[in-house]
PDB file of N, CA and C in Angstrom:
ATOM      1  N   MET R   1     -15.217  20.900 -38.308  1.00  0.00           N
ATOM      2  CA  MET R   1     -14.928  19.524 -38.013  1.00  0.00           C
ATOM      3  C   MET R   1     -13.889  19.486 -36.892  1.00  0.00           C
ATOM      4  N   SER R   2     -14.214  18.775 -35.837  1.00  0.00           N
ATOM      5  CA  SER R   2     -13.249  18.690 -34.739  1.00  0.00           C
ATOM      6  C   SER R   2     -12.532  17.356 -34.795  1.00  0.00           C
ATOM      7  N   THR R   3     -11.318  17.409 -34.370  1.00  0.00           N
ATOM      8  CA  THR R   3     -10.543  16.169 -34.305  1.00  0.00           C
ATOM      9  C   THR R   3     -10.219  15.886 -32.850  1.00  0.00           C
ATOM     10  N   THR R   4     -10.417  14.664 -32.472  1.00  0.00           N
ATOM     11  CA  THR R   4     -10.137  14.242 -31.108  1.00  0.00           C
ATOM     12  C   THR R   4      -8.953  13.303 -31.127  1.00  0.00           C
ATOM     13  N   THR R   5      -7.996  13.595 -30.286  1.00  0.00           N
ATOM     14  CA  THR R   5      -6.827  12.740 -30.197  1.00  0.00           C
ATOM     15  C   THR R   5      -7.026  11.765 -29.045  1.00  0.00           C
ATOM     16  N   LEU R   6      -6.932  10.500 -29.325  1.00  0.00           N
ATOM     17  CA  LEU R   6      -7.046   9.475 -28.292  1.00  0.00           C
ATOM     18  C   LEU R   6      -5.664   9.194 -27.719  1.00  0.00           C
ATOM     19  N   PRO R   7      -5.604   8.918 -26.416  1.00  0.00           N
ATOM     20  CA  PRO R   7      -4.305   8.596 -25.835  1.00  0.00           C
ATOM     21  C   PRO R   7      -3.750   7.322 -26.457  1.00  0.00           C
ATOM     22  N   ASP R   8      -2.449   7.269 -26.565  1.00  0.00           N
ATOM     23  CA  ASP R   8      -1.866   6.065 -27.153  1.00  0.00           C
ATOM     24  C   ASP R   8      -1.943   4.894 -26.166  1.00  0.00           C
ATOM     25  N   GLN R   9      -1.819   3.718 -26.693  1.00  0.00           N
ATOM     26  CA  GLN R   9      -1.961   2.490 -25.901  1.00  0.00           C
ATOM     27  C   GLN R   9      -0.925   2.417 -24.782  1.00  0.00           C
ATOM     28  N   ASP R  10       0.287   2.894 -25.032  1.00  0.00           N
ATOM     29  CA  ASP R  10       1.336   2.868 -24.020  1.00  0.00           C
ATOM     30  C   ASP R  10       0.947   3.720 -22.809  1.00  0.00           C
ATOM     31  N   LEU R  11       0.409   4.897 -23.072  1.00  0.00           N
ATOM     32  CA  LEU R  11      -0.032   5.762 -21.993  1.00  0.00           C
ATOM     33  C   LEU R  11      -1.154   5.099 -21.193  1.00  0.00           C
ATOM     34  N   LEU R  12      -2.105   4.491 -21.863  1.00  0.00           N
ATOM     35  CA  LEU R  12      -3.189   3.793 -21.169  1.00  0.00           C
ATOM     36  C   LEU R  12      -2.662   2.661 -20.295  1.00  0.00           C
ATOM     37  N   GLU R  13      -1.709   1.923 -20.805  1.00  0.00           N
ATOM     38  CA  GLU R  13      -1.134   0.819 -20.018  1.00  0.00           C
ATOM     39  C   GLU R  13      -0.402   1.342 -18.787  1.00  0.00           C
ATOM     40  N   ARG R  14       0.333   2.423 -18.928  1.00  0.00           N
ATOM     41  CA  ARG R  14       1.036   3.005 -17.776  1.00  0.00           C
ATOM     42  C   ARG R  14       0.051   3.513 -16.731  1.00  0.00           C
ATOM     43  N   LEU R  15      -1.025   4.147 -17.166  1.00  0.00           N
ATOM     44  CA  LEU R  15      -2.041   4.620 -16.228  1.00  0.00           C
ATOM     45  C   LEU R  15      -2.735   3.457 -15.525  1.00  0.00           C
ATOM     46  N   ARG R  16      -3.080   2.419 -16.269  1.00  0.00           N
ATOM     47  CA  ARG R  16      -3.715   1.240 -15.689  1.00  0.00           C
ATOM     48  C   ARG R  16      -2.793   0.587 -14.653  1.00  0.00           C
ATOM     49  N   ALA R  17      -1.521   0.470 -14.985  1.00  0.00           N
ATOM     50  CA  ALA R  17      -0.559  -0.133 -14.060  1.00  0.00           C
ATOM     51  C   ALA R  17      -0.443   0.695 -12.788  1.00  0.00           C
ATOM     52  N   LYS R  18      -0.433   2.013 -12.935  1.00  0.00           N
ATOM     53  CA  LYS R  18      -0.330   2.880 -11.766  1.00  0.00           C
ATOM     54  C   LYS R  18      -1.558   2.755 -10.866  1.00  0.00           C
ATOM     55  N   LEU R  19      -2.725   2.666 -11.468  1.00  0.00           N
ATOM     56  CA  LEU R  19      -3.961   2.586 -10.689  1.00  0.00           C
ATOM     57  C   LEU R  19      -4.159   1.234 -10.019  1.00  0.00           C
ATOM     58  N   THR R  20      -3.641   0.186 -10.607  1.00  0.00           N
ATOM     59  CA  THR R  20      -3.863  -1.149 -10.053  1.00  0.00           C
ATOM     60  C   THR R  20      -2.656  -1.703  -9.316  1.00  0.00           C
ATOM     61  N   ARG R  21      -1.583  -0.944  -9.265  1.00  0.00           N
ATOM     62  CA  ARG R  21      -0.395  -1.461  -8.593  1.00  0.00           C
ATOM     63  C   ARG R  21      -0.677  -1.670  -7.113  1.00  0.00           C
ATOM     64  N   PRO R  22      -0.098  -2.694  -6.530  1.00  0.00           N
ATOM     65  CA  PRO R  22      -0.364  -2.963  -5.113  1.00  0.00           C
ATOM     66  C   PRO R  22       0.374  -1.992  -4.189  1.00  0.00           C
ATOM     67  N   TYR R  23      -0.211  -1.812  -3.026  1.00  0.00           N
ATOM     68  CA  TYR R  23       0.381  -0.984  -1.976  1.00  0.00           C
ATOM     69  C   TYR R  23       0.549  -1.824  -0.722  1.00  0.00           C
ATOM     70  N   ARG R  24       1.577  -1.513   0.036  1.00  0.00           N
ATOM     71  CA  ARG R  24       1.791  -2.152   1.339  1.00  0.00           C
ATOM     72  C   ARG R  24       1.176  -1.260   2.413  1.00  0.00           C
ATOM     73  N   VAL R  25       0.492  -1.884   3.356  1.00  0.00           N
ATOM     74  CA  VAL R  25      -0.007  -1.184   4.536  1.00  0.00           C
ATOM     75  C   VAL R  25       0.954  -1.550   5.660  1.00  0.00           C
ATOM     76  N   ILE R  26       1.639  -0.549   6.193  1.00  0.00           N
ATOM     77  CA  ILE R  26       2.694  -0.783   7.175  1.00  0.00           C
ATOM     78  C   ILE R  26       2.277  -0.217   8.527  1.00  0.00           C
ATOM     79  N   ILE R  27       2.409  -1.046   9.556  1.00  0.00           N
ATOM     80  CA  ILE R  27       2.177  -0.600  10.940  1.00  0.00           C
ATOM     81  C   ILE R  27       3.546  -0.335  11.551  1.00  0.00           C
ATOM     82  N   HIS R  28       3.677   0.822  12.209  1.00  0.00           N
ATOM     83  CA  HIS R  28       4.947   1.226  12.813  1.00  0.00           C
ATOM     84  C   HIS R  28       4.903   1.045  14.326  1.00  0.00           C
ATOM     85  N   ASP R  29       6.069   0.818  14.902  1.00  0.00           N
ATOM     86  CA  ASP R  29       6.184   0.585  16.339  1.00  0.00           C
ATOM     87  C   ASP R  29       5.892   1.864  17.123  1.00  0.00           C
ATOM     88  N   ASP R  30       5.321   1.680  18.285  1.00  0.00           N
ATOM     89  CA  ASP R  30       5.145   2.770  19.244  1.00  0.00           C
ATOM     90  C   ASP R  30       5.221   2.169  20.648  1.00  0.00           C
ATOM     91  N   PRO R  31       5.465   2.991  21.632  1.00  0.00           N
ATOM     92  CA  PRO R  31       5.605   2.471  22.997  1.00  0.00           C
ATOM     93  C   PRO R  31       4.272   2.287  23.723  1.00  0.00           C
ATOM     94  N   ILE R  32       3.163   2.505  23.052  1.00  0.00           N
ATOM     95  CA  ILE R  32       1.862   2.543  23.715  1.00  0.00           C
ATOM     96  C   ILE R  32       1.086   1.236  23.605  1.00  0.00           C
ATOM     97  N   HIS R  33       1.052   0.633  22.424  1.00  0.00           N
ATOM     98  CA  HIS R  33       0.162  -0.497  22.166  1.00  0.00           C
ATOM     99  C   HIS R  33       0.808  -1.845  22.486  1.00  0.00           C
ATOM    100  N   THR R  34      -0.028  -2.734  23.013  1.00  0.00           N
ATOM    101  CA  THR R  34       0.437  -4.085  23.331  1.00  0.00           C
ATOM    102  C   THR R  34       0.315  -4.974  22.090  1.00  0.00           C
ATOM    103  N   TYR R  35       0.939  -6.154  22.157  1.00  0.00           N
ATOM    104  CA  TYR R  35       0.807  -7.124  21.070  1.00  0.00           C
ATOM    105  C   TYR R  35      -0.670  -7.450  20.848  1.00  0.00           C
ATOM    106  N   HIS R  36      -1.385  -7.645  21.939  1.00  0.00           N
ATOM    107  CA  HIS R  36      -2.800  -7.991  21.844  1.00  0.00           C
ATOM    108  C   HIS R  36      -3.585  -6.896  21.108  1.00  0.00           C
ATOM    109  N   GLU R  37      -3.344  -5.638  21.440  1.00  0.00           N
ATOM    110  CA  GLU R  37      -4.059  -4.533  20.791  1.00  0.00           C
ATOM    111  C   GLU R  37      -3.766  -4.485  19.290  1.00  0.00           C
ATOM    112  N   VAL R  38      -2.518  -4.700  18.917  1.00  0.00           N
ATOM    113  CA  VAL R  38      -2.159  -4.708  17.493  1.00  0.00           C
ATOM    114  C   VAL R  38      -2.825  -5.898  16.805  1.00  0.00           C
ATOM    115  N   ALA R  39      -2.767  -7.062  17.435  1.00  0.00           N
ATOM    116  CA  ALA R  39      -3.358  -8.268  16.842  1.00  0.00           C
ATOM    117  C   ALA R  39      -4.863  -8.081  16.624  1.00  0.00           C
ATOM    118  N   VAL R  40      -5.548  -7.522  17.592  1.00  0.00           N
ATOM    119  CA  VAL R  40      -6.985  -7.286  17.473  1.00  0.00           C
ATOM    120  C   VAL R  40      -7.266  -6.277  16.360  1.00  0.00           C
ATOM    121  N   ALA R  41      -6.473  -5.214  16.276  1.00  0.00           N
ATOM    122  CA  ALA R  41      -6.655  -4.215  15.221  1.00  0.00           C
ATOM    123  C   ALA R  41      -6.494  -4.850  13.844  1.00  0.00           C
ATOM    124  N   VAL R  42      -5.515  -5.727  13.702  1.00  0.00           N
ATOM    125  CA  VAL R  42      -5.288  -6.401  12.417  1.00  0.00           C
ATOM    126  C   VAL R  42      -6.487  -7.279  12.064  1.00  0.00           C
ATOM    127  N   VAL R  43      -6.951  -8.071  13.011  1.00  0.00           N
ATOM    128  CA  VAL R  43      -8.084  -8.974  12.769  1.00  0.00           C
ATOM    129  C   VAL R  43      -9.339  -8.193  12.392  1.00  0.00           C
ATOM    130  N   ARG R  44      -9.580  -7.080  13.057  1.00  0.00           N
ATOM    131  CA  ARG R  44     -10.799  -6.310  12.818  1.00  0.00           C
ATOM    132  C   ARG R  44     -10.705  -5.375  11.610  1.00  0.00           C
ATOM    133  N   THR R  45      -9.513  -5.216  11.070  1.00  0.00           N
ATOM    134  CA  THR R  45      -9.327  -4.287   9.954  1.00  0.00           C
ATOM    135  C   THR R  45      -9.095  -4.991   8.628  1.00  0.00           C
ATOM    136  N   ILE R  46      -8.271  -6.023   8.619  1.00  0.00           N
ATOM    137  CA  ILE R  46      -7.887  -6.699   7.382  1.00  0.00           C
ATOM    138  C   ILE R  46      -8.709  -7.982   7.236  1.00  0.00           C
ATOM    139  N   PRO R  47      -9.511  -8.095   6.182  1.00  0.00           N
ATOM    140  CA  PRO R  47     -10.312  -9.315   5.991  1.00  0.00           C
ATOM    141  C   PRO R  47      -9.432 -10.566   5.915  1.00  0.00           C
ATOM    142  N   ASP R  48      -9.936 -11.644   6.448  1.00  0.00           N
ATOM    143  CA  ASP R  48      -9.292 -12.961   6.403  1.00  0.00           C
ATOM    144  C   ASP R  48      -8.007 -13.068   7.223  1.00  0.00           C
ATOM    145  N   ARG R  49      -7.731 -12.098   8.070  1.00  0.00           N
ATOM    146  CA  ARG R  49      -6.575 -12.212   8.966  1.00  0.00           C
ATOM    147  C   ARG R  49      -7.033 -12.862  10.258  1.00  0.00           C
ATOM    148  N   THR R  50      -6.182 -13.733  10.789  1.00  0.00           N
ATOM    149  CA  THR R  50      -6.483 -14.400  12.050  1.00  0.00           C
ATOM    150  C   THR R  50      -5.758 -13.695  13.194  1.00  0.00           C
ATOM    151  N   TYR R  51      -6.121 -14.066  14.405  1.00  0.00           N
ATOM    152  CA  TYR R  51      -5.438 -13.502  15.572  1.00  0.00           C
ATOM    153  C   TYR R  51      -3.953 -13.869  15.531  1.00  0.00           C
ATOM    154  N   GLU R  52      -3.654 -15.075  15.080  1.00  0.00           N
ATOM    155  CA  GLU R  52      -2.260 -15.509  14.972  1.00  0.00           C
ATOM    156  C   GLU R  52      -1.497 -14.635  13.967  1.00  0.00           C
ATOM    157  N   ASP R  53      -2.151 -14.291  12.845  1.00  0.00           N
ATOM    158  CA  ASP R  53      -1.537 -13.362  11.882  1.00  0.00           C
ATOM    159  C   ASP R  53      -1.253 -12.026  12.564  1.00  0.00           C
ATOM    160  N   GLY R  54      -2.233 -11.531  13.302  1.00  0.00           N
ATOM    161  CA  GLY R  54      -2.072 -10.259  14.002  1.00  0.00           C
ATOM    162  C   GLY R  54      -0.956 -10.303  15.022  1.00  0.00           C
ATOM    163  N   TRP R  55      -0.843 -11.414  15.730  1.00  0.00           N
ATOM    164  CA  TRP R  55       0.218 -11.549  16.731  1.00  0.00           C
ATOM    165  C   TRP R  55       1.585 -11.588  16.047  1.00  0.00           C
ATOM    166  N   ARG R  56       1.672 -12.282  14.918  1.00  0.00           N
ATOM    167  CA  ARG R  56       2.932 -12.331  14.163  1.00  0.00           C
ATOM    168  C   ARG R  56       3.320 -10.930  13.676  1.00  0.00           C
ATOM    169  N   ILE R  57       2.341 -10.179  13.189  1.00  0.00           N
ATOM    170  CA  ILE R  57       2.597  -8.807  12.742  1.00  0.00           C
ATOM    171  C   ILE R  57       3.032  -7.945  13.925  1.00  0.00           C
ATOM    172  N   ALA R  58       2.361  -8.085  15.065  1.00  0.00           N
ATOM    173  CA  ALA R  58       2.728  -7.324  16.263  1.00  0.00           C
ATOM    174  C   ALA R  58       4.156  -7.639  16.697  1.00  0.00           C
ATOM    175  N   THR R  59       4.545  -8.897  16.609  1.00  0.00           N
ATOM    176  CA  THR R  59       5.912  -9.287  16.963  1.00  0.00           C
ATOM    177  C   THR R  59       6.924  -8.625  16.038  1.00  0.00           C
ATOM    178  N   LEU R  60       6.633  -8.614  14.742  1.00  0.00           N
ATOM    179  CA  LEU R  60       7.532  -7.944  13.792  1.00  0.00           C
ATOM    180  C   LEU R  60       7.600  -6.442  14.050  1.00  0.00           C
ATOM    181  N   VAL R  61       6.461  -5.845  14.339  1.00  0.00           N
ATOM    182  CA  VAL R  61       6.440  -4.412  14.640  1.00  0.00           C
ATOM    183  C   VAL R  61       7.360  -4.127  15.820  1.00  0.00           C
ATOM    184  N   ASP R  62       7.254  -4.935  16.866  1.00  0.00           N
ATOM    185  CA  ASP R  62       8.053  -4.713  18.069  1.00  0.00           C
ATOM    186  C   ASP R  62       9.537  -4.982  17.841  1.00  0.00           C
ATOM    187  N   THR R  63       9.855  -6.013  17.084  1.00  0.00           N
ATOM    188  CA  THR R  63      11.268  -6.399  16.936  1.00  0.00           C
ATOM    189  C   THR R  63      11.997  -5.674  15.806  1.00  0.00           C
ATOM    190  N   THR R  64      11.257  -5.237  14.772  1.00  0.00           N
ATOM    191  CA  THR R  64      11.928  -4.584  13.643  1.00  0.00           C
ATOM    192  C   THR R  64      11.526  -3.122  13.474  1.00  0.00           C
ATOM    193  N   GLY R  65      10.519  -2.674  14.198  1.00  0.00           N
ATOM    194  CA  GLY R  65      10.088  -1.290  14.100  1.00  0.00           C
ATOM    195  C   GLY R  65       8.906  -1.069  13.178  1.00  0.00           C
ATOM    196  N   MET R  66       8.592  -2.086  12.360  1.00  0.00           N
ATOM    197  CA  MET R  66       7.438  -1.982  11.468  1.00  0.00           C
ATOM    198  C   MET R  66       7.143  -3.349  10.880  1.00  0.00           C
ATOM    199  N   ALA R  67       5.934  -3.487  10.323  1.00  0.00           N
ATOM    200  CA  ALA R  67       5.561  -4.731   9.657  1.00  0.00           C
ATOM    201  C   ALA R  67       4.477  -4.448   8.627  1.00  0.00           C
ATOM    202  N   VAL R  68       4.499  -5.225   7.557  1.00  0.00           N
ATOM    203  CA  VAL R  68       3.477  -5.120   6.527  1.00  0.00           C
ATOM    204  C   VAL R  68       2.254  -5.903   6.995  1.00  0.00           C
ATOM    205  N   ALA R  69       1.139  -5.203   7.124  1.00  0.00           N
ATOM    206  CA  ALA R  69      -0.104  -5.841   7.562  1.00  0.00           C
ATOM    207  C   ALA R  69      -0.909  -6.361   6.384  1.00  0.00           C
ATOM    208  N   ALA R  70      -0.740  -5.721   5.210  1.00  0.00           N
ATOM    209  CA  ALA R  70      -1.484  -6.142   4.020  1.00  0.00           C
ATOM    210  C   ALA R  70      -0.809  -5.580   2.783  1.00  0.00           C
ATOM    211  N   THR R  71      -1.026  -6.257   1.666  1.00  0.00           N
ATOM    212  CA  THR R  71      -0.640  -5.762   0.350  1.00  0.00           C
ATOM    213  C   THR R  71      -1.888  -5.862  -0.516  1.00  0.00           C
ATOM    214  N   CYS R  72      -2.304  -4.720  -1.047  1.00  0.00           N
ATOM    215  CA  CYS R  72      -3.581  -4.659  -1.760  1.00  0.00           C
ATOM    216  C   CYS R  72      -3.616  -3.414  -2.643  1.00  0.00           C
ATOM    217  N   PRO R  73      -4.670  -3.255  -3.445  1.00  0.00           N
ATOM    218  CA  PRO R  73      -4.792  -2.032  -4.239  1.00  0.00           C
ATOM    219  C   PRO R  73      -4.862  -0.785  -3.355  1.00  0.00           C
ATOM    220  N   LYS R  74      -4.629   0.358  -3.961  1.00  0.00           N
ATOM    221  CA  LYS R  74      -4.504   1.615  -3.212  1.00  0.00           C
ATOM    222  C   LYS R  74      -5.736   1.966  -2.382  1.00  0.00           C
ATOM    223  N   GLU R  75      -6.924   1.830  -2.946  1.00  0.00           N
ATOM    224  CA  GLU R  75      -8.124   2.255  -2.214  1.00  0.00           C
ATOM    225  C   GLU R  75      -8.325   1.479  -0.906  1.00  0.00           C
ATOM    226  N   PRO R  76      -8.278   0.135  -0.918  1.00  0.00           N
ATOM    227  CA  PRO R  76      -8.403  -0.553   0.376  1.00  0.00           C
ATOM    228  C   PRO R  76      -7.216  -0.262   1.297  1.00  0.00           C
ATOM    229  N   ALA R  77      -6.027  -0.073   0.724  1.00  0.00           N
ATOM    230  CA  ALA R  77      -4.860   0.244   1.551  1.00  0.00           C
ATOM    231  C   ALA R  77      -5.081   1.548   2.310  1.00  0.00           C
ATOM    232  N   GLU R  78      -5.619   2.543   1.632  1.00  0.00           N
ATOM    233  CA  GLU R  78      -5.916   3.812   2.294  1.00  0.00           C
ATOM    234  C   GLU R  78      -6.962   3.627   3.393  1.00  0.00           C
ATOM    235  N   HIS R  79      -7.961   2.801   3.114  1.00  0.00           N
ATOM    236  CA  HIS R  79      -8.999   2.525   4.116  1.00  0.00           C
ATOM    237  C   HIS R  79      -8.391   1.844   5.349  1.00  0.00           C
ATOM    238  N   TYR R  80      -7.554   0.826   5.142  1.00  0.00           N
ATOM    239  CA  TYR R  80      -6.944   0.113   6.267  1.00  0.00           C
ATOM    240  C   TYR R  80      -6.069   1.053   7.089  1.00  0.00           C
ATOM    241  N   ARG R  81      -5.256   1.876   6.411  1.00  0.00           N
ATOM    242  CA  ARG R  81      -4.388   2.811   7.129  1.00  0.00           C
ATOM    243  C   ARG R  81      -5.224   3.765   7.980  1.00  0.00           C
ATOM    244  N   GLU R  82      -6.266   4.287   7.392  1.00  0.00           N
ATOM    245  CA  GLU R  82      -7.120   5.217   8.122  1.00  0.00           C
ATOM    246  C   GLU R  82      -7.778   4.540   9.330  1.00  0.00           C
ATOM    247  N   ARG R  83      -8.235   3.328   9.150  1.00  0.00           N
ATOM    248  CA  ARG R  83      -8.871   2.601  10.259  1.00  0.00           C
ATOM    249  C   ARG R  83      -7.870   2.302  11.380  1.00  0.00           C
ATOM    250  N   PHE R  84      -6.661   1.881  11.007  1.00  0.00           N
ATOM    251  CA  PHE R  84      -5.641   1.642  12.031  1.00  0.00           C
ATOM    252  C   PHE R  84      -5.410   2.894  12.869  1.00  0.00           C
ATOM    253  N   GLU R  85      -5.350   4.032  12.209  1.00  0.00           N
ATOM    254  CA  GLU R  85      -5.069   5.276  12.924  1.00  0.00           C
ATOM    255  C   GLU R  85      -6.278   5.786  13.709  1.00  0.00           C
ATOM    256  N   LEU R  86      -7.436   5.866  13.050  1.00  0.00           N
ATOM    257  CA  LEU R  86      -8.594   6.473  13.707  1.00  0.00           C
ATOM    258  C   LEU R  86      -9.258   5.558  14.728  1.00  0.00           C
ATOM    259  N   ALA R  87      -9.388   4.283  14.411  1.00  0.00           N
ATOM    260  CA  ALA R  87     -10.099   3.370  15.317  1.00  0.00           C
ATOM    261  C   ALA R  87      -9.198   2.801  16.413  1.00  0.00           C
ATOM    262  N   TYR R  88      -7.898   2.641  16.103  1.00  0.00           N
ATOM    263  CA  TYR R  88      -7.015   1.945  17.052  1.00  0.00           C
ATOM    264  C   TYR R  88      -5.821   2.767  17.516  1.00  0.00           C
ATOM    265  N   GLY R  89      -5.610   3.939  16.935  1.00  0.00           N
ATOM    266  CA  GLY R  89      -4.502   4.784  17.351  1.00  0.00           C
ATOM    267  C   GLY R  89      -3.134   4.285  16.938  1.00  0.00           C
ATOM    268  N   LEU R  90      -3.097   3.375  15.967  1.00  0.00           N
ATOM    269  CA  LEU R  90      -1.812   2.847  15.501  1.00  0.00           C
ATOM    270  C   LEU R  90      -1.223   3.768  14.435  1.00  0.00           C
ATOM    271  N   THR R  91       0.075   3.911  14.441  1.00  0.00           N
ATOM    272  CA  THR R  91       0.752   4.670  13.394  1.00  0.00           C
ATOM    273  C   THR R  91       0.945   3.732  12.216  1.00  0.00           C
ATOM    274  N   SER R  92       0.426   4.137  11.058  1.00  0.00           N
ATOM    275  CA  SER R  92       0.551   3.294   9.879  1.00  0.00           C
ATOM    276  C   SER R  92       0.709   4.164   8.639  1.00  0.00           C
ATOM    277  N   THR R  93       1.288   3.579   7.617  1.00  0.00           N
ATOM    278  CA  THR R  93       1.498   4.250   6.339  1.00  0.00           C
ATOM    279  C   THR R  93       1.196   3.273   5.214  1.00  0.00           C
ATOM    280  N   ILE R  94       1.092   3.818   3.992  1.00  0.00           N
ATOM    281  CA  ILE R  94       1.024   2.955   2.823  1.00  0.00           C
ATOM    282  C   ILE R  94       2.139   3.368   1.881  1.00  0.00           C
ATOM    283  N   GLU R  95       2.605   2.406   1.086  1.00  0.00           N
ATOM    284  CA  GLU R  95       3.625   2.695   0.079  1.00  0.00           C
ATOM    285  C   GLU R  95       3.423   1.759  -1.098  1.00  0.00           C
ATOM    286  N   PRO R  96       3.718   2.238  -2.312  1.00  0.00           N
ATOM    287  CA  PRO R  96       3.578   1.347  -3.477  1.00  0.00           C
ATOM    288  C   PRO R  96       4.633   0.252  -3.426  1.00  0.00           C
ATOM    289  N   VAL R  97       4.250  -0.896  -3.960  1.00  0.00           N
ATOM    290  CA  VAL R  97       5.188  -2.030  -4.020  1.00  0.00           C
ATOM    291  C   VAL R  97       6.152  -1.792  -5.143  1.00  0.00           C
TER     292      VAL R  97
END
């Protein structure tokens, strides 16, 4: 007779929270890209972002050194970061909220 131990509810809740916790997608400043290029990258990468949103993000990137382009679950955050880097050459990172 085998006995199977099920994980306790607390452990399941901690795992669920870790998997669904939001991540920030951050674009970092560089001397290469223009505001327009950043704005276009944001519009083409993040659903429901407008050119004005992209321009606002580009302004923050230039004036503060970085800006949050999106806050979302980990999987789309990883996709957005990868697209910013591979398709547009932007330096970007993700971090948990």
